[in-house]
Short mmCIF file of C-alpha atoms in Angstrom, two decimals:
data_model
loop_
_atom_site.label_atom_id
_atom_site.label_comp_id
_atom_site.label_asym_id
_atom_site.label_seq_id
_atom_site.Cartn_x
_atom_site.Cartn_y
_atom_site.Cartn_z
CA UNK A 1 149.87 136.25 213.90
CA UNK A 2 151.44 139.07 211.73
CA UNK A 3 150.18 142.66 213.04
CA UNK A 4 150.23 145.81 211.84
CA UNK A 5 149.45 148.80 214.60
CA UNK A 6 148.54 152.26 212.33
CA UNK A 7 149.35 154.87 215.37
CA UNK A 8 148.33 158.67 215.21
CA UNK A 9 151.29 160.59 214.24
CA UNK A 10 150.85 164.49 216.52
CA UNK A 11 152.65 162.81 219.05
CA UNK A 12 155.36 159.75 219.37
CA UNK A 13 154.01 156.39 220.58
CA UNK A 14 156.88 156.45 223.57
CA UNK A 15 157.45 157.65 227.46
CA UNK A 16 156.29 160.09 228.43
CA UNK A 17 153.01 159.79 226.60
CA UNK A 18 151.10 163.11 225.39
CA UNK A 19 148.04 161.37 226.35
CA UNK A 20 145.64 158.64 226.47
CA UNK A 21 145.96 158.03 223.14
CA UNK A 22 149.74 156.98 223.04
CA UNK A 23 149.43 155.12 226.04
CA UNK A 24 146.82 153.04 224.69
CA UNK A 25 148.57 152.56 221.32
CA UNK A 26 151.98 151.31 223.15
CA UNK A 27 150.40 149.12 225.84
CA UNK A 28 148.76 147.35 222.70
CA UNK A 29 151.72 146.79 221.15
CA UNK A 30 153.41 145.87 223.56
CA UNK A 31 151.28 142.96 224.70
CA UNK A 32 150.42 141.58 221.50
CA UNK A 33 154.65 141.27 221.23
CA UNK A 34 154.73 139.91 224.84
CA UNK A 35 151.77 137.55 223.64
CA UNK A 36 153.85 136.35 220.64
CA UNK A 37 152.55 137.57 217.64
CA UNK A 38 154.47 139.28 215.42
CA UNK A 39 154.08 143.39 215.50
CA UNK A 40 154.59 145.88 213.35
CA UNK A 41 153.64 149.52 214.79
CA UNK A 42 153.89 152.55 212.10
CA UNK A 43 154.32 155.62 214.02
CA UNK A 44 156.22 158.55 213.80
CA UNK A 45 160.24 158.80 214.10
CA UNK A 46 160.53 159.40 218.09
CA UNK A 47 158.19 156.36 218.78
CA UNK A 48 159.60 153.20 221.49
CA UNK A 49 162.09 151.18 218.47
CA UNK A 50 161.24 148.15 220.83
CA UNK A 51 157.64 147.97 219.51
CA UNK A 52 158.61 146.95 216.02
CA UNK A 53 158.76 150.50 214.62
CA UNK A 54 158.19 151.66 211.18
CA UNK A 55 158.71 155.11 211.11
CA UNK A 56 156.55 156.86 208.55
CA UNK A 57 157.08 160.57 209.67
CA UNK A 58 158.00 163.06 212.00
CA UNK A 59 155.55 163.60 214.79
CA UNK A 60 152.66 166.29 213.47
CA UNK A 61 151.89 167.94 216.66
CA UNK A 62 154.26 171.30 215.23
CA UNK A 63 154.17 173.53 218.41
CA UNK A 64 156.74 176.00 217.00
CA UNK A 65 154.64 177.10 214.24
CA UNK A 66 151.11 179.08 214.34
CA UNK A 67 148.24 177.49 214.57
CA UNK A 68 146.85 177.57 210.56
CA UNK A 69 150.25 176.63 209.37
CA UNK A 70 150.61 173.85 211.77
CA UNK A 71 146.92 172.71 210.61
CA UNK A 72 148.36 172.61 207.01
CA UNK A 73 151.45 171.27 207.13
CA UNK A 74 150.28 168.81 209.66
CA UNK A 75 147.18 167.51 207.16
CA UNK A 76 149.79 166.95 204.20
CA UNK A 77 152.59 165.39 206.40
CA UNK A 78 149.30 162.79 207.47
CA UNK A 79 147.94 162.18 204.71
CA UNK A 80 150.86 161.31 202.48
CA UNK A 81 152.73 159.12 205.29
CA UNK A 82 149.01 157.48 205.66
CA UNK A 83 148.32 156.71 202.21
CA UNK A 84 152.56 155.66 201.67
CA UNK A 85 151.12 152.86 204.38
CA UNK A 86 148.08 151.69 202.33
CA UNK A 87 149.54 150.98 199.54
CA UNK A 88 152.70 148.88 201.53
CA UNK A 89 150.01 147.09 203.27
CA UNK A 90 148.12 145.88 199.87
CA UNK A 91 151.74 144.47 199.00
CA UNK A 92 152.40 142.96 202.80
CA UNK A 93 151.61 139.53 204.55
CA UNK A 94 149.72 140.96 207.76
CA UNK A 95 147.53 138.71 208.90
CA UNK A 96 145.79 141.60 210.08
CA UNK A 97 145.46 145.95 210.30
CA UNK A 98 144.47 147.24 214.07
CA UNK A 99 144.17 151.11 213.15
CA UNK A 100 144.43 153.73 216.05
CA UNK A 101 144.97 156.47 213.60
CA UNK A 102 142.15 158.65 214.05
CA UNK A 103 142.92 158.81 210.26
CA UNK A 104 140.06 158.79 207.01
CA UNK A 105 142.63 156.85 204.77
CA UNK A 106 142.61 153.85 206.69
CA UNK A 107 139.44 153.52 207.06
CA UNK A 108 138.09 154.63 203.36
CA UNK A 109 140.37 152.40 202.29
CA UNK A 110 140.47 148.98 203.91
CA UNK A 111 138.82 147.85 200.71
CA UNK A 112 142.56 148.07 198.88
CA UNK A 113 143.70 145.52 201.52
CA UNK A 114 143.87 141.59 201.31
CA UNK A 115 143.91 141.15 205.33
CA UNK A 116 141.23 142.62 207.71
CA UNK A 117 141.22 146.00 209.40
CA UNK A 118 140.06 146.79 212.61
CA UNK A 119 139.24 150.40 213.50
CA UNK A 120 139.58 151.36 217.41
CA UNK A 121 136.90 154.23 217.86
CA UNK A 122 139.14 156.58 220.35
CA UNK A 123 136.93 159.37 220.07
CA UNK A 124 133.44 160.77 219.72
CA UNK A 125 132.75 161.39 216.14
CA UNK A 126 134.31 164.05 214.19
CA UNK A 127 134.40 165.04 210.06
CA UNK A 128 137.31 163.44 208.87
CA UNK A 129 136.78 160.24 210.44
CA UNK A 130 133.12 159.80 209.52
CA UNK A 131 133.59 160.48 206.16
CA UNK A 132 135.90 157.86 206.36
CA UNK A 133 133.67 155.49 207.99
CA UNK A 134 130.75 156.49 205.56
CA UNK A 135 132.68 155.59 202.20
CA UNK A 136 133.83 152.31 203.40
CA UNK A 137 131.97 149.61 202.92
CA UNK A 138 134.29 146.83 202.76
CA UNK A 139 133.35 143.49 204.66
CA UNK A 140 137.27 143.64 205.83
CA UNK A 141 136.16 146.14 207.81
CA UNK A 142 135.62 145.94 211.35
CA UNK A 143 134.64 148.85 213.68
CA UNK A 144 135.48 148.61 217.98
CA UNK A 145 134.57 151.38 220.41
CA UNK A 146 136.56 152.09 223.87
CA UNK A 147 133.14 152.16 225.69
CA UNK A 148 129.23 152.01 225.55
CA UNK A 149 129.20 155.63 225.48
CA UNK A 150 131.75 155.90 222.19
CA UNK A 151 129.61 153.03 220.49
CA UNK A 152 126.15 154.73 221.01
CA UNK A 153 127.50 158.07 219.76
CA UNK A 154 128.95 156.44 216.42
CA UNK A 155 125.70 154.66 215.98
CA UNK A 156 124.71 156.92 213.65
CA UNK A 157 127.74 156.44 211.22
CA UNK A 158 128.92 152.55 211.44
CA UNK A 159 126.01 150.67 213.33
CA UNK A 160 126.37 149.42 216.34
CA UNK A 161 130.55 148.97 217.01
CA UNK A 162 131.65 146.02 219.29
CA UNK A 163 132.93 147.50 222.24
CA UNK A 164 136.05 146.61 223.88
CA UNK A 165 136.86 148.76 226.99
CA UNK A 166 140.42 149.87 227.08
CA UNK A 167 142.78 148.69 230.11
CA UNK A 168 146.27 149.59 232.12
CA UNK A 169 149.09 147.61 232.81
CA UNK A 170 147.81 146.99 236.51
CA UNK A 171 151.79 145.73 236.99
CA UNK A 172 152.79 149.45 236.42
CA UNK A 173 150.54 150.48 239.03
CA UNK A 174 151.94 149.65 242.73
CA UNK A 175 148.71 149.56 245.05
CA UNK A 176 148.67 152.45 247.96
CA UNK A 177 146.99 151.48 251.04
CA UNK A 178 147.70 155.01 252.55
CA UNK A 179 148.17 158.44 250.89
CA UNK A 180 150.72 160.66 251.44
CA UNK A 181 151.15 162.32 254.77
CA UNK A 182 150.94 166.03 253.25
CA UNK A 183 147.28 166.15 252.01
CA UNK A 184 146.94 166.79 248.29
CA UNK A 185 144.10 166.30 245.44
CA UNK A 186 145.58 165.28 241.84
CA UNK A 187 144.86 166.32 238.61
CA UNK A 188 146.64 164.38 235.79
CA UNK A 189 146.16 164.53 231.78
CA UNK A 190 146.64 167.17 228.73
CA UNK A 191 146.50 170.88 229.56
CA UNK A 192 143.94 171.98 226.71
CA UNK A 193 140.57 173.44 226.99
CA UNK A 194 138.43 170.15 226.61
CA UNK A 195 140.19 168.59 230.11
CA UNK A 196 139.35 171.61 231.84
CA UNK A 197 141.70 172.30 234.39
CA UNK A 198 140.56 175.23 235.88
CA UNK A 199 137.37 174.07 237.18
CA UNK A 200 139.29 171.19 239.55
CA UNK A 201 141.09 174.36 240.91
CA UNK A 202 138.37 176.05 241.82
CA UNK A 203 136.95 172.93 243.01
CA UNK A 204 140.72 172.65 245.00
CA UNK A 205 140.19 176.29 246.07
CA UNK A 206 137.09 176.21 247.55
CA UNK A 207 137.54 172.74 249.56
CA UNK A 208 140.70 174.78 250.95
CA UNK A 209 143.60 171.60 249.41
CA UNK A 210 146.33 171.50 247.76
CA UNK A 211 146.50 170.66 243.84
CA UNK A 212 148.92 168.88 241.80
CA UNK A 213 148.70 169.10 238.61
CA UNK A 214 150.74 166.84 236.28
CA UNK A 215 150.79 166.51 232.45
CA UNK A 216 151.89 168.06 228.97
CA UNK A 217 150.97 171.73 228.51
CA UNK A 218 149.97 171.98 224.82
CA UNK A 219 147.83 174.86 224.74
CA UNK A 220 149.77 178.06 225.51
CA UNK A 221 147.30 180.54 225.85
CA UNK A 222 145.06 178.29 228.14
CA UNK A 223 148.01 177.39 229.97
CA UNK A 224 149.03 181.13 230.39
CA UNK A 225 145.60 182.60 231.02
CA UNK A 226 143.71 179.47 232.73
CA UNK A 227 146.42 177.91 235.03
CA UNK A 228 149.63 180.10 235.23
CA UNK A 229 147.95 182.91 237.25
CA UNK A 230 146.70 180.22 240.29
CA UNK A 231 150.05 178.48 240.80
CA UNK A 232 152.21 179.12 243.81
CA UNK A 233 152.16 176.66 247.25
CA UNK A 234 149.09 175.40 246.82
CA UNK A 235 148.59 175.21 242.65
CA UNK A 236 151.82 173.44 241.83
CA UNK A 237 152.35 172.50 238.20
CA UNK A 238 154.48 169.46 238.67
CA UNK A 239 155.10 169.25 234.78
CA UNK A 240 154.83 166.43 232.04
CA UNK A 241 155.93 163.29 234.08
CA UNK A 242 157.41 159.78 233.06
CA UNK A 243 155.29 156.65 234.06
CA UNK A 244 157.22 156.29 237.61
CA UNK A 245 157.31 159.44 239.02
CA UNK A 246 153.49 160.01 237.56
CA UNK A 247 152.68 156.83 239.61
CA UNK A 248 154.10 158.32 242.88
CA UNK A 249 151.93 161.33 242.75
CA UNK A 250 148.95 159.59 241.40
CA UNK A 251 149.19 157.41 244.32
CA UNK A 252 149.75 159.98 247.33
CA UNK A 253 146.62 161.82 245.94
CA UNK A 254 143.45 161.92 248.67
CA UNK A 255 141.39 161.68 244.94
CA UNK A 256 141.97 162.38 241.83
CA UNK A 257 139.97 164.82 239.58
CA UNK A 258 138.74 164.32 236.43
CA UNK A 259 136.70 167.14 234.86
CA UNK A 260 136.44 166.33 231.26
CA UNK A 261 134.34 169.32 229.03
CA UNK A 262 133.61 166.83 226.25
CA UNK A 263 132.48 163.32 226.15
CA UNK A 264 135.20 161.59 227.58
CA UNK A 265 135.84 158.60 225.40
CA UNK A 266 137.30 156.32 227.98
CA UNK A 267 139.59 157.80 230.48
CA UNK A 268 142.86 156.34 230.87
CA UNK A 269 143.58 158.47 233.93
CA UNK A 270 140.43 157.33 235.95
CA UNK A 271 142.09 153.44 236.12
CA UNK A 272 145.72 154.26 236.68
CA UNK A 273 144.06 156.17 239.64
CA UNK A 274 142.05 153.16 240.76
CA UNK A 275 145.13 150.89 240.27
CA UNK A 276 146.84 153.22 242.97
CA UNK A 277 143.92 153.12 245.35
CA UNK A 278 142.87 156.52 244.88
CA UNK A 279 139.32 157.23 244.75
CA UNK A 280 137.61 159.77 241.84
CA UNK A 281 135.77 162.46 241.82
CA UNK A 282 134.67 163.41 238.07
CA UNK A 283 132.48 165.28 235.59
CA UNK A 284 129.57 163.08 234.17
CA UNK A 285 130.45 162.80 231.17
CA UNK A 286 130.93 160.15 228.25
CA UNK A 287 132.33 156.88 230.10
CA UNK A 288 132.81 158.15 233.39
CA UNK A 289 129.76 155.74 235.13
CA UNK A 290 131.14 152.27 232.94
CA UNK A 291 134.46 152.84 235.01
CA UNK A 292 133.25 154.51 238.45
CA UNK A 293 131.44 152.92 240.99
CA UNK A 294 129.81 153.83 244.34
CA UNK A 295 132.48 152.71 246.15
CA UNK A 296 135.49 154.07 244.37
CA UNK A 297 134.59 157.77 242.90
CA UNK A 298 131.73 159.97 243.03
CA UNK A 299 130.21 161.71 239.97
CA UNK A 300 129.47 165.35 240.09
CA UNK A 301 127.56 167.97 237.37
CA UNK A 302 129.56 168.94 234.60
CA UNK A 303 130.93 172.27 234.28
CA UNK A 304 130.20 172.94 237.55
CA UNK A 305 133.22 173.52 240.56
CA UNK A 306 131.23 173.61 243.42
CA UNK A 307 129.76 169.78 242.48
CA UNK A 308 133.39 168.82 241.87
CA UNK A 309 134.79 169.75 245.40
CA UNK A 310 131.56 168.16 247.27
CA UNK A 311 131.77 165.10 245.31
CA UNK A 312 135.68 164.72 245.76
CA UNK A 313 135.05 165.43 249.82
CA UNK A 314 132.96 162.49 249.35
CA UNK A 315 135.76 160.71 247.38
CA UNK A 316 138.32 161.29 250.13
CA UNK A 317 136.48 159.54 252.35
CA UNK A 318 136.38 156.08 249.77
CA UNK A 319 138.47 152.86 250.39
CA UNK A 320 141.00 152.67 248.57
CA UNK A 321 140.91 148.76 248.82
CA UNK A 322 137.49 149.36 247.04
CA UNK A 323 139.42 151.56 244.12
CA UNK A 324 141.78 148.74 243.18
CA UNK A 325 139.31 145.97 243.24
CA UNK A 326 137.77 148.06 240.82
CA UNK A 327 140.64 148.70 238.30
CA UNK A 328 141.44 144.79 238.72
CA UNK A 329 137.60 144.03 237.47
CA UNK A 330 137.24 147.02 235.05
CA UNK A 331 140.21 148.20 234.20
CA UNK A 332 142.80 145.37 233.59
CA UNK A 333 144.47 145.77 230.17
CA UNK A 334 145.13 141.65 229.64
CA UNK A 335 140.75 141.59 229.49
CA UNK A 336 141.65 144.13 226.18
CA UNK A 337 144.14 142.01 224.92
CA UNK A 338 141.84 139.27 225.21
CA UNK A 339 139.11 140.93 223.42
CA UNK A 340 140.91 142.26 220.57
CA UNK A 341 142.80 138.29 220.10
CA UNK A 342 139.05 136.89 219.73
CA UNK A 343 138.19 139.76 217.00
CA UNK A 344 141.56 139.33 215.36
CA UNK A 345 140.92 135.43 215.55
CA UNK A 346 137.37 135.71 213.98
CA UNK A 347 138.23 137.87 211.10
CA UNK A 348 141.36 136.21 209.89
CA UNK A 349 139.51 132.71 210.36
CA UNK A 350 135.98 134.11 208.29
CA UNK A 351 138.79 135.35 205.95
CA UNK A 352 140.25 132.23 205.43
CA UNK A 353 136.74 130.47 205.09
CA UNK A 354 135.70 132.65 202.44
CA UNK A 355 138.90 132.05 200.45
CA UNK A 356 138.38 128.62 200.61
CA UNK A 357 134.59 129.21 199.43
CA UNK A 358 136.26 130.83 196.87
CA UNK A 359 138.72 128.41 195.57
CA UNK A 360 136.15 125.84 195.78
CA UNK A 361 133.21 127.56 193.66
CA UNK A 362 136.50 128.05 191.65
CA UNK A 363 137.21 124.88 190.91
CA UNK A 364 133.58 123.94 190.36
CA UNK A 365 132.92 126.23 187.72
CA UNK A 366 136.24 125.42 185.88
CA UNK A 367 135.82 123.91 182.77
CA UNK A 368 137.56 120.10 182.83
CA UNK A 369 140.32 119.39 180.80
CA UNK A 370 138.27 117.30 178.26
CA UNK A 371 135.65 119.76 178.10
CA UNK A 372 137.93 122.19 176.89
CA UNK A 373 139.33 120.31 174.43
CA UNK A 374 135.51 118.96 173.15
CA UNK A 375 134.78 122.60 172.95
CA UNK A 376 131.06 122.79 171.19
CA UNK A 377 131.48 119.03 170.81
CA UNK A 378 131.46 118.24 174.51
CA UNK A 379 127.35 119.03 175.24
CA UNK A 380 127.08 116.21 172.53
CA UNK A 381 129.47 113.91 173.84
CA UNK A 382 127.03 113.87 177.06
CA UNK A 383 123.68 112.93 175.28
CA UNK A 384 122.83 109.49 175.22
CA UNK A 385 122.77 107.69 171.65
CA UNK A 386 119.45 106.75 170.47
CA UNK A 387 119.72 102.78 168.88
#
């Protein structure tokens, strides 16, 4: 099957990924190549080549410019590169669109497009993307959420979405029966206000362990006012890490935290930890109870550091055995792969039945040859002569 993958363009779809998002976007790809089908990803310039790539701009996420102008410049830069796509797609062969833009355009337009589009839901709603969703109303159209939680809040907008729970690369992911010697809580993901940093290290703080922190800092001011003023021995920023060495700490964590301070779409970072063995102790928020269980992480009020550090002194004491059963039932991205193969499968083949309708009513309500020709004559030609 021809495939084309519509990425978001702030950051490029490549090691070391800026967030959930890009890892997501790549692992898709990825498999759908390994799978055999044919796949096109359109991403911006810095993006893996090995995907397929069609570069279709520079990455948008412009940290050396202030934050209005960066807005601006980024919105243009998006929206021309996303529309340039649309209208090569109406011209192309796909079989079939899988959008992970976060964009309006592809959405508002999948009515321009001969081949299907499905839209991943990677996020909670926002304005751009439901006005999107609200002017399409093409039957190409196919919506998919990340998790119940994702599907329920875009209710509202696009029904009820199909919902397809993302997964890792449990391969990636090398199973840790033991932690590290040194004892250490983890804390892995983007340093911006909504991931809230600071409250897993108070929680660190008050249980008296050591916190490593790992993960792109794209928020200055947070950065300098939230996190740079608790680091020394025991607060140690261990910076934006590629997949191996990310692995290594990930796995030598007693438990990892995860204190989201929005609705957590999914949470990419909960199952890499479970693939390691290492138990959770989150926020309860958005998808954190489809992914943790009793036995493998511990859910504690959001917003709230003193819940965090009882819950993960709870989580220390998990089995790890019990965490990587769980990211092998949950978590596993070839279930995805699965589930997005019998969407893409259903579409294209209702797709082809309806163009066959279509040919067929065609041909039906074609005028014969001989008809033509008999023009007003031919209704007379039919009636039966009277001797």
């Amino acid at each position: 099957m021809r495939i084309a993958v519509l990425a978001h363009l702030k950051h490029p779809i490549a090691e070391p990924f800026a967030g959930g998002l890009e890892t997501h976007t790549h692992l898709l790809a990825r498999s759908l190549r390994d799978r055999g089908h044919d796949v096109t990803i359109f991403a911006s310039t810095k993006s893996d080549r090995s995907l397929g790539l069609e570069a279709i701009c520079d990455e948008t996420a412009l940290l050396n410019v202030g934050t209005a102008e960066a807005t601006d410049i980024a919105f243009f830069q998006e929206h021309h590169a996303y529309l340039s796509v649309m209208q090569r797609l109406r011209r192309s062969a796909f079989d079939i669109v899988h959008n992970n833009s976060l964009h309006y355009l592809p959405v508002a337009m999948a009515d321009t497009l001969p081949m299907p589009v499905v839209t991943t839901f990677h996020t909670p709603p926002f304005c751009w993307l439901e006005s999107g969703v609200r002017l399409c109303t093409s039957s190409n159209a196919k919506f998919v959420s990340v998790s119940d939680s994702v599907s329920r809040l875009w209710k509202h907008v696009a029904g009820r979405s199909e919902v397809v729970m993302n997964g890792i690369d449990l391969t990636r992911f090398a199973f840790r029966p033991e932690p590290a010697a040194e004892p250490y809580l983890a804390w892995q993901g983007r340093i911006v206000p909504e991931k809230g940093l600071e409250f897993a290290i108070a929680a660190a703080q008050i249980l008296g362990m050591k916190l490593k922190i790992a993960g792109p800092s794209l928020d200055r001011k947070y950065f300098e006012t939230a996190v740079m003023p608790h680091l020394g021995d025991e607060i140690v920023y261990e910076g934006h890490l590629a997949h191996g060495e990310l692995s290594e700490l990930i796995g030598g964590a007693r438990a990892l935290l995860v204190t989201p301070r929005w609705d957590e779409p999914y949470g990419l970072v909960v199952a890499e930890a479970l693939a390691c063995g290492v138990p959770v102790a989150a926020f309860d928020r958005g998808a954190m109870r489809e992914i943790l269980t009793s036995d493998c992480g511990s859910i504690a009020k959001p917003d709230d550091a003193m819940s965090l550090s009882e819950c993960a002194r709870r989580a220390i004491q998990l089995s790890r055995t019990a965490a990587r059963r769980r990211a092998e039932m949950a978590c596993d991205a070839e279930i995805m792969v699965d589930g997005y193969e019998r969407i893409y499968d259903q579409l294209v083949g209702q797709r082809l039945d309806e163009h066959l309708v279509a040919q067929m009513t065609s041909r039906t309500a074609r005028p014969s040859v001989l008809q033509a020709a008999l023009g007003p004559l031919a209704g007379l030609a039919a009636k039966p002569v009277a001797l």
